[in-house]
Amino acid sequence: MAAVTFELLKESKKSLARLGRLYTPHGVVETPVFMPVGTQATVKAMSPEELEEVGARIILSNTYHLYLRPGHELIERAGGLHSFMNWTGPILTDSGGFQVFSLGDLRKISEEGVEFRSHLDGSKHFFTPEKVMEIEMALGADIAMAFDECVGYPMEYEYTKRSMERTTRWAERCLQAHHKEEQALFGIVQGGVYQDLRAISARDLVSLDFPGYGIGGLSVGEPKELMYEILEATTPLLPANKPRYLMGVGSPDCLIEGVIRGVDMFDCVLPTRIARNGTVFTHQGKLVIRNARYKDDFTPLDHHCCCYTCRNYSRAYLRHLFNVEEILGLRLTSYHNLYFLINLMQEIREAIKTDTLLDFREEFFSRYLEKEEK
């Protein structure tokens, strides 16, 4: 039996949105779902118990960073990533492809793989599809991603085409090297912002019969409307009975629009990263808690939120914590932001059930202002 399976429960009559259920060795996940990112075997500022409290059911960790520190061999000796970080739910590990290719001049790509220098100490390393599979199998996550090349934006058509074709060849090598029965390996569709290349990539990867498919190479600088166009053209080309994962996307507007275009899984560092800088999501848009206007504001961050932070602390207190650089401040804002997105996904699932997702989008955006406070 496959390590990870997907049950399609409902397809929207008014959009490409889907309701599903992901079965993994460490639990069942209702989709569409947002996955908090635990880059270095921890979701920054959050304990595993707090992640459960906010409703997280699956989290993501990063192959590149864990390979460099503390090393996949050490994590394997610890009993795998679940045991190492004390997380009992499902885990997905990315392949490190995005991190490697974001190194710019510190990396060199060939057909065999990627030579790169560590961003930590400049030491030289070489990632091949086979090496990445070795690392991800040692980490032992429920879902591992194939090694791919992620191109930036803008990128010329010919290079994007060569990169996409290489990603397909690497996906075949990943399949051949991967042999951990209790771990699922997902392929990644590439092709930049070119619909014909996306179609070729999807066709070739679907022929390899992965149990799930990532959609990579988006949210890398292109306009959001262009990303939505690519999604609309790509998701219908993927099997209906397998999960679709839009990689690296996590703003409230993109989550809603992505679901409407047929995406089942999302991840992003955004909610915890901006929280550590004092920016939080609210139903009225982003709020910068450091601003002086909140000095005497004893109301919660978001009047429509019932998370632990909003139930117990005021804007004035949180502003104080950030001004005096107390760790509790960024912990409370991180908690809130993750709760906000995970609760948003629950509301989205309910709207799909009742065929009211397009109405939900209109209502949400009538209140939510994308423009951030200054």
XYZ file of C-alpha atoms in Angstrom:
374
model
C 0.000 0.000 0.000
C 1.221 3.536 -0.826
C 2.730 5.485 2.076
C 0.529 8.505 1.343
C -2.856 8.458 -0.358
C -5.378 11.159 -1.209
C -9.154 10.975 -1.070
C -11.052 13.535 -3.146
C -14.199 14.342 -1.184
C -15.768 17.150 -3.206
C -15.131 19.308 -6.258
C -16.621 22.802 -6.364
C -19.332 23.458 -8.933
C -18.262 27.086 -9.328
C -14.461 26.896 -9.382
C -11.545 24.455 -9.428
C -11.569 24.226 -5.613
C -11.453 20.769 -4.038
C -12.068 19.246 -0.649
C -9.861 16.278 0.204
C -8.217 14.116 2.789
C -4.524 13.191 2.872
C -3.648 9.917 4.599
C -0.066 9.681 5.885
C 1.844 7.364 8.255
C 1.562 10.017 10.989
C -2.038 11.082 10.597
C -4.833 12.314 8.389
C -4.820 15.857 6.989
C -7.907 17.682 5.745
C -7.271 19.679 2.579
C -6.925 22.415 1.433
C -4.250 22.890 4.092
C -1.573 25.402 5.047
C 1.677 23.883 6.347
C 3.791 25.937 8.785
C 7.481 25.896 7.894
C 9.957 24.437 10.373
C 13.095 25.106 8.357
C 15.620 23.829 10.898
C 13.490 21.190 12.638
C 11.487 23.847 14.459
C 8.755 26.294 13.530
C 10.388 29.460 14.804
C 9.134 30.604 18.224
C 6.585 27.760 18.441
C 6.636 24.559 20.483
C 5.090 21.376 19.035
C 2.298 21.665 21.592
C 1.530 25.207 20.458
C 1.459 24.079 16.840
C -1.188 21.544 17.788
C -3.119 24.252 19.647
C -3.280 26.508 16.582
C -4.534 23.570 14.523
C -1.433 22.640 12.516
C -1.720 19.083 11.231
C 1.319 18.894 8.941
C 4.543 20.921 8.925
C 7.482 21.333 6.580
C 11.234 21.094 7.153
C 14.155 21.997 4.912
C 16.564 19.437 3.475
C 19.320 21.925 2.629
C 19.499 23.464 6.096
C 19.228 20.154 7.973
C 21.937 18.650 5.762
C 24.294 21.475 6.782
C 23.234 21.508 10.447
C 23.044 19.170 12.319
C 23.453 16.667 9.455
C 21.024 14.023 8.212
C 23.101 11.188 9.686
C 22.671 12.601 13.189
C 18.910 13.011 12.695
C 18.673 9.441 11.439
C 20.504 8.214 14.558
C 17.997 10.165 16.648
C 15.210 8.091 15.121
C 14.301 10.460 12.295
C 12.894 13.957 12.166
C 9.687 13.160 14.071
C 11.591 11.846 17.062
C 14.330 14.466 16.826
C 11.935 17.427 17.001
C 9.171 15.736 19.033
C 6.464 16.261 16.398
C 3.985 13.391 16.125
C 2.071 14.642 13.089
C 2.975 14.404 9.397
C 6.065 16.155 8.024
C 6.999 17.147 4.483
C 10.603 17.853 3.539
C 11.414 19.983 0.527
C 14.380 18.934 -1.567
C 16.514 21.998 -0.906
C 16.299 22.888 -4.570
C 14.974 26.393 -3.990
C 17.607 27.109 -1.321
C 20.454 25.802 -3.472
C 19.388 27.760 -6.526
C 18.881 30.934 -4.493
C 22.586 30.870 -3.636
C 23.343 32.627 -6.936
C 27.095 32.817 -7.535
C 27.713 30.269 -4.783
C 26.362 27.414 -6.941
C 27.086 25.795 -10.312
C 24.499 23.640 -12.113
C 25.333 20.646 -14.310
C 23.406 17.655 -15.608
C 24.788 15.581 -12.753
C 23.656 17.953 -10.032
C 24.546 21.204 -8.286
C 27.868 22.174 -6.752
C 27.436 24.851 -4.117
C 29.172 26.555 -1.258
C 27.534 26.676 2.144
C 26.101 30.059 3.076
C 27.420 29.332 6.598
C 31.130 28.734 6.110
C 31.800 28.612 2.372
C 32.490 24.855 2.401
C 31.899 23.067 -0.909
C 29.100 20.502 -1.388
C 27.474 18.638 -4.256
C 23.768 17.782 -4.472
C 22.630 15.170 -6.954
C 19.123 13.721 -7.124
C 20.526 10.560 -5.560
C 22.219 12.478 -2.730
C 19.049 14.419 -1.978
C 17.065 11.183 -1.804
C 19.640 9.784 0.623
C 19.218 12.846 2.833
C 15.414 12.887 2.707
C 15.118 9.163 3.404
C 17.390 9.620 6.430
C 15.236 12.507 7.670
C 12.254 10.195 7.424
C 9.429 12.651 6.689
C 6.076 11.343 5.484
C 6.474 13.219 2.189
C 9.727 13.954 0.375
C 10.008 16.262 -2.622
C 12.018 15.422 -5.729
C 15.135 17.468 -6.468
C 14.317 20.157 -9.011
C 15.706 23.353 -10.464
C 13.761 26.469 -9.571
C 14.270 29.352 -11.997
C 13.644 32.951 -11.057
C 11.572 35.659 -12.690
C 12.026 36.967 -15.249
C 13.791 34.123 -17.056
C 14.180 33.650 -20.793
C 12.152 30.934 -22.496
C 15.057 28.787 -23.741
C 16.763 28.517 -20.385
C 13.450 27.820 -18.669
C 12.817 25.024 -21.180
C 16.240 23.434 -20.584
C 15.777 23.750 -16.829
C 12.310 22.168 -16.956
C 13.609 19.243 -19.013
C 16.490 18.730 -16.578
C 14.022 18.778 -13.670
C 12.114 15.937 -15.365
C 15.285 13.903 -15.822
C 16.195 14.521 -12.191
C 12.696 13.414 -11.161
C 13.288 10.086 -12.918
C 16.589 9.680 -11.074
C 14.894 10.515 -7.768
C 12.318 7.792 -8.394
C 15.042 5.271 -9.113
C 16.997 6.214 -5.965
C 14.060 6.452 -3.592
C 13.270 3.187 -1.785
C 11.742 4.134 1.576
C 8.370 2.410 1.574
C 6.893 4.432 4.433
C 7.702 7.731 2.674
C 5.956 9.213 -0.370
C 7.943 11.017 -3.065
C 6.221 13.936 -4.845
C 7.307 15.296 -8.216
C 7.527 19.033 -8.950
C 6.078 20.712 -12.032
C 8.290 23.485 -13.391
C 8.238 25.657 -16.519
C 8.351 29.207 -15.213
C 5.587 31.498 -16.464
C 5.267 29.716 -19.821
C 2.031 27.764 -20.104
C 3.302 25.443 -22.840
C 6.316 24.466 -20.726
C 4.094 23.882 -17.706
C 1.925 21.601 -19.841
C 4.943 19.576 -20.989
C 6.308 19.326 -17.451
C 2.936 18.227 -16.074
C 2.500 15.619 -18.817
C 5.953 14.136 -18.300
C 5.715 14.042 -14.509
C 2.210 12.579 -14.529
C 3.551 9.789 -16.752
C 5.998 8.947 -13.946
C 3.017 8.345 -11.627
C 4.061 10.207 -8.489
C 1.594 10.001 -5.563
C 1.443 13.825 -5.460
C 2.659 16.877 -7.338
C 4.263 20.121 -6.284
C 3.924 23.233 -8.403
C 7.269 24.988 -8.078
C 8.857 28.099 -9.516
C 5.987 30.455 -8.665
C 5.875 33.327 -6.181
C 9.460 34.128 -7.201
C 8.826 37.742 -8.180
C 6.171 37.471 -10.875
C 2.916 39.478 -10.566
C 0.236 37.641 -8.632
C -2.172 37.743 -11.570
C 0.415 35.952 -13.705
C 0.836 33.307 -11.021
C -2.931 32.798 -10.977
C -2.983 32.394 -14.767
C -0.277 29.716 -14.596
C -2.154 27.909 -11.825
C -5.394 27.925 -13.793
C -3.590 26.385 -16.750
C -1.612 23.849 -14.714
C -3.847 22.281 -12.068
C -6.344 20.760 -14.563
C -3.417 18.854 -16.108
C -2.696 17.035 -12.843
C -4.556 13.890 -11.703
C -7.766 14.609 -9.804
C -7.063 11.784 -7.348
C -3.673 13.130 -6.218
C -2.761 16.170 -4.090
C -1.498 19.411 -5.643
C 0.963 21.458 -3.630
C 1.762 25.109 -4.444
C 5.203 25.624 -2.972
C 6.233 28.727 -1.033
C 2.899 30.577 -1.034
C 1.167 31.720 2.151
C -0.424 35.179 2.109
C -4.166 35.171 2.843
C -5.107 36.434 -0.623
C -2.933 33.856 -2.388
C -4.300 31.029 -0.246
C -7.870 31.863 -1.235
C -7.038 32.416 -4.899
C -4.879 29.282 -5.000
C -7.656 27.097 -3.598
C -10.091 28.529 -6.135
C -7.639 27.404 -8.815
C -7.416 23.827 -7.569
C -4.524 23.788 -5.072
C -4.683 21.439 -2.050
C -1.509 22.221 -0.085
C 0.481 25.379 0.684
C 3.533 26.345 2.737
C 5.366 29.574 3.434
C 7.686 31.191 5.985
C 5.705 34.432 5.647
C 3.463 34.240 8.761
C 6.290 33.582 11.224
C 8.823 35.815 9.453
C 6.650 38.936 9.487
C 5.474 38.110 13.023
C 9.050 38.361 14.279
C 9.170 41.865 12.787
C 5.957 42.874 14.513
C 3.525 42.517 11.599
C 0.329 40.510 12.029
C -2.587 39.429 9.873
C -6.033 40.686 10.803
C -9.385 40.508 9.059
C -8.838 44.171 8.127
C -5.389 43.583 6.663
C -1.848 43.672 8.033
C -1.161 45.520 11.266
C 2.287 46.728 12.378
C 2.196 46.467 16.147
C 5.310 48.633 16.637
C 3.422 51.721 15.442
C 2.922 54.491 18.002
C -0.837 54.561 17.369
C -1.149 51.339 19.438
C 0.581 52.682 22.550
C -2.740 53.160 24.376
C -4.788 50.590 22.443
C -6.047 47.959 24.872
C -8.028 45.988 22.290
C -6.893 42.642 20.829
C -4.917 42.357 17.603
C -8.024 41.194 15.744
C -11.558 41.521 17.107
C -12.643 38.578 14.938
C -9.898 36.221 16.195
C -10.200 33.898 19.191
C -6.589 32.676 19.365
C -4.704 32.618 22.670
C -2.956 35.911 21.896
C -6.142 37.779 21.037
C -8.005 36.368 24.037
C -5.369 37.423 26.542
C -3.250 40.352 25.356
C -3.760 43.869 24.038
C -2.121 45.742 21.200
C -0.581 48.084 23.766
C 1.054 45.204 25.627
C 2.364 43.585 22.450
C 3.773 46.910 21.270
C 5.520 47.245 24.623
C 7.055 43.769 24.287
C 8.485 44.604 20.875
C 9.794 47.976 22.011
C 11.696 46.403 24.913
C 12.739 43.422 22.724
C 11.122 40.770 24.893
C 10.979 37.302 23.284
C 7.362 36.821 24.351
C 6.271 39.467 21.856
C 7.429 37.609 18.772
C 6.147 34.328 20.218
C 2.652 35.759 20.649
C 2.571 37.321 17.178
C 3.857 34.089 15.615
C 1.125 32.166 17.402
C -1.512 34.583 16.132
C -0.347 34.607 12.504
C -0.263 30.829 12.253
C -3.669 30.555 13.925
C -5.036 33.157 11.508
C -3.934 31.254 8.386
C -4.884 27.813 9.690
C -8.299 29.100 10.742
C -8.649 30.744 7.323
C -8.075 27.350 5.694
C -10.759 25.827 7.905
C -13.184 28.551 6.813
C -12.228 27.879 3.190
C -12.942 24.160 3.614
C -16.359 24.961 5.085
C -17.096 27.284 2.158
C -16.194 24.530 -0.332
C -18.542 22.159 1.480
C -21.429 24.601 1.061
C -20.443 25.794 -2.441
C -20.027 29.354 -1.165
C -16.283 29.857 -1.692
C -16.641 32.655 -4.253
C -18.995 34.483 -1.900
C -16.531 33.895 0.944
C -13.740 35.424 -1.162
C -15.843 38.529 -1.876
C -16.753 38.957 1.779
C -13.173 38.397 2.965
C -11.706 40.938 0.568
C -14.385 43.486 1.371
C -12.704 43.701 4.800
C -9.127 42.647 4.167
C -6.838 45.418 2.941
C -3.708 44.150 1.230
C -1.935 47.463 1.795
C 0.263 47.185 4.879
C 0.449 49.882 7.513
C 3.552 52.031 7.509
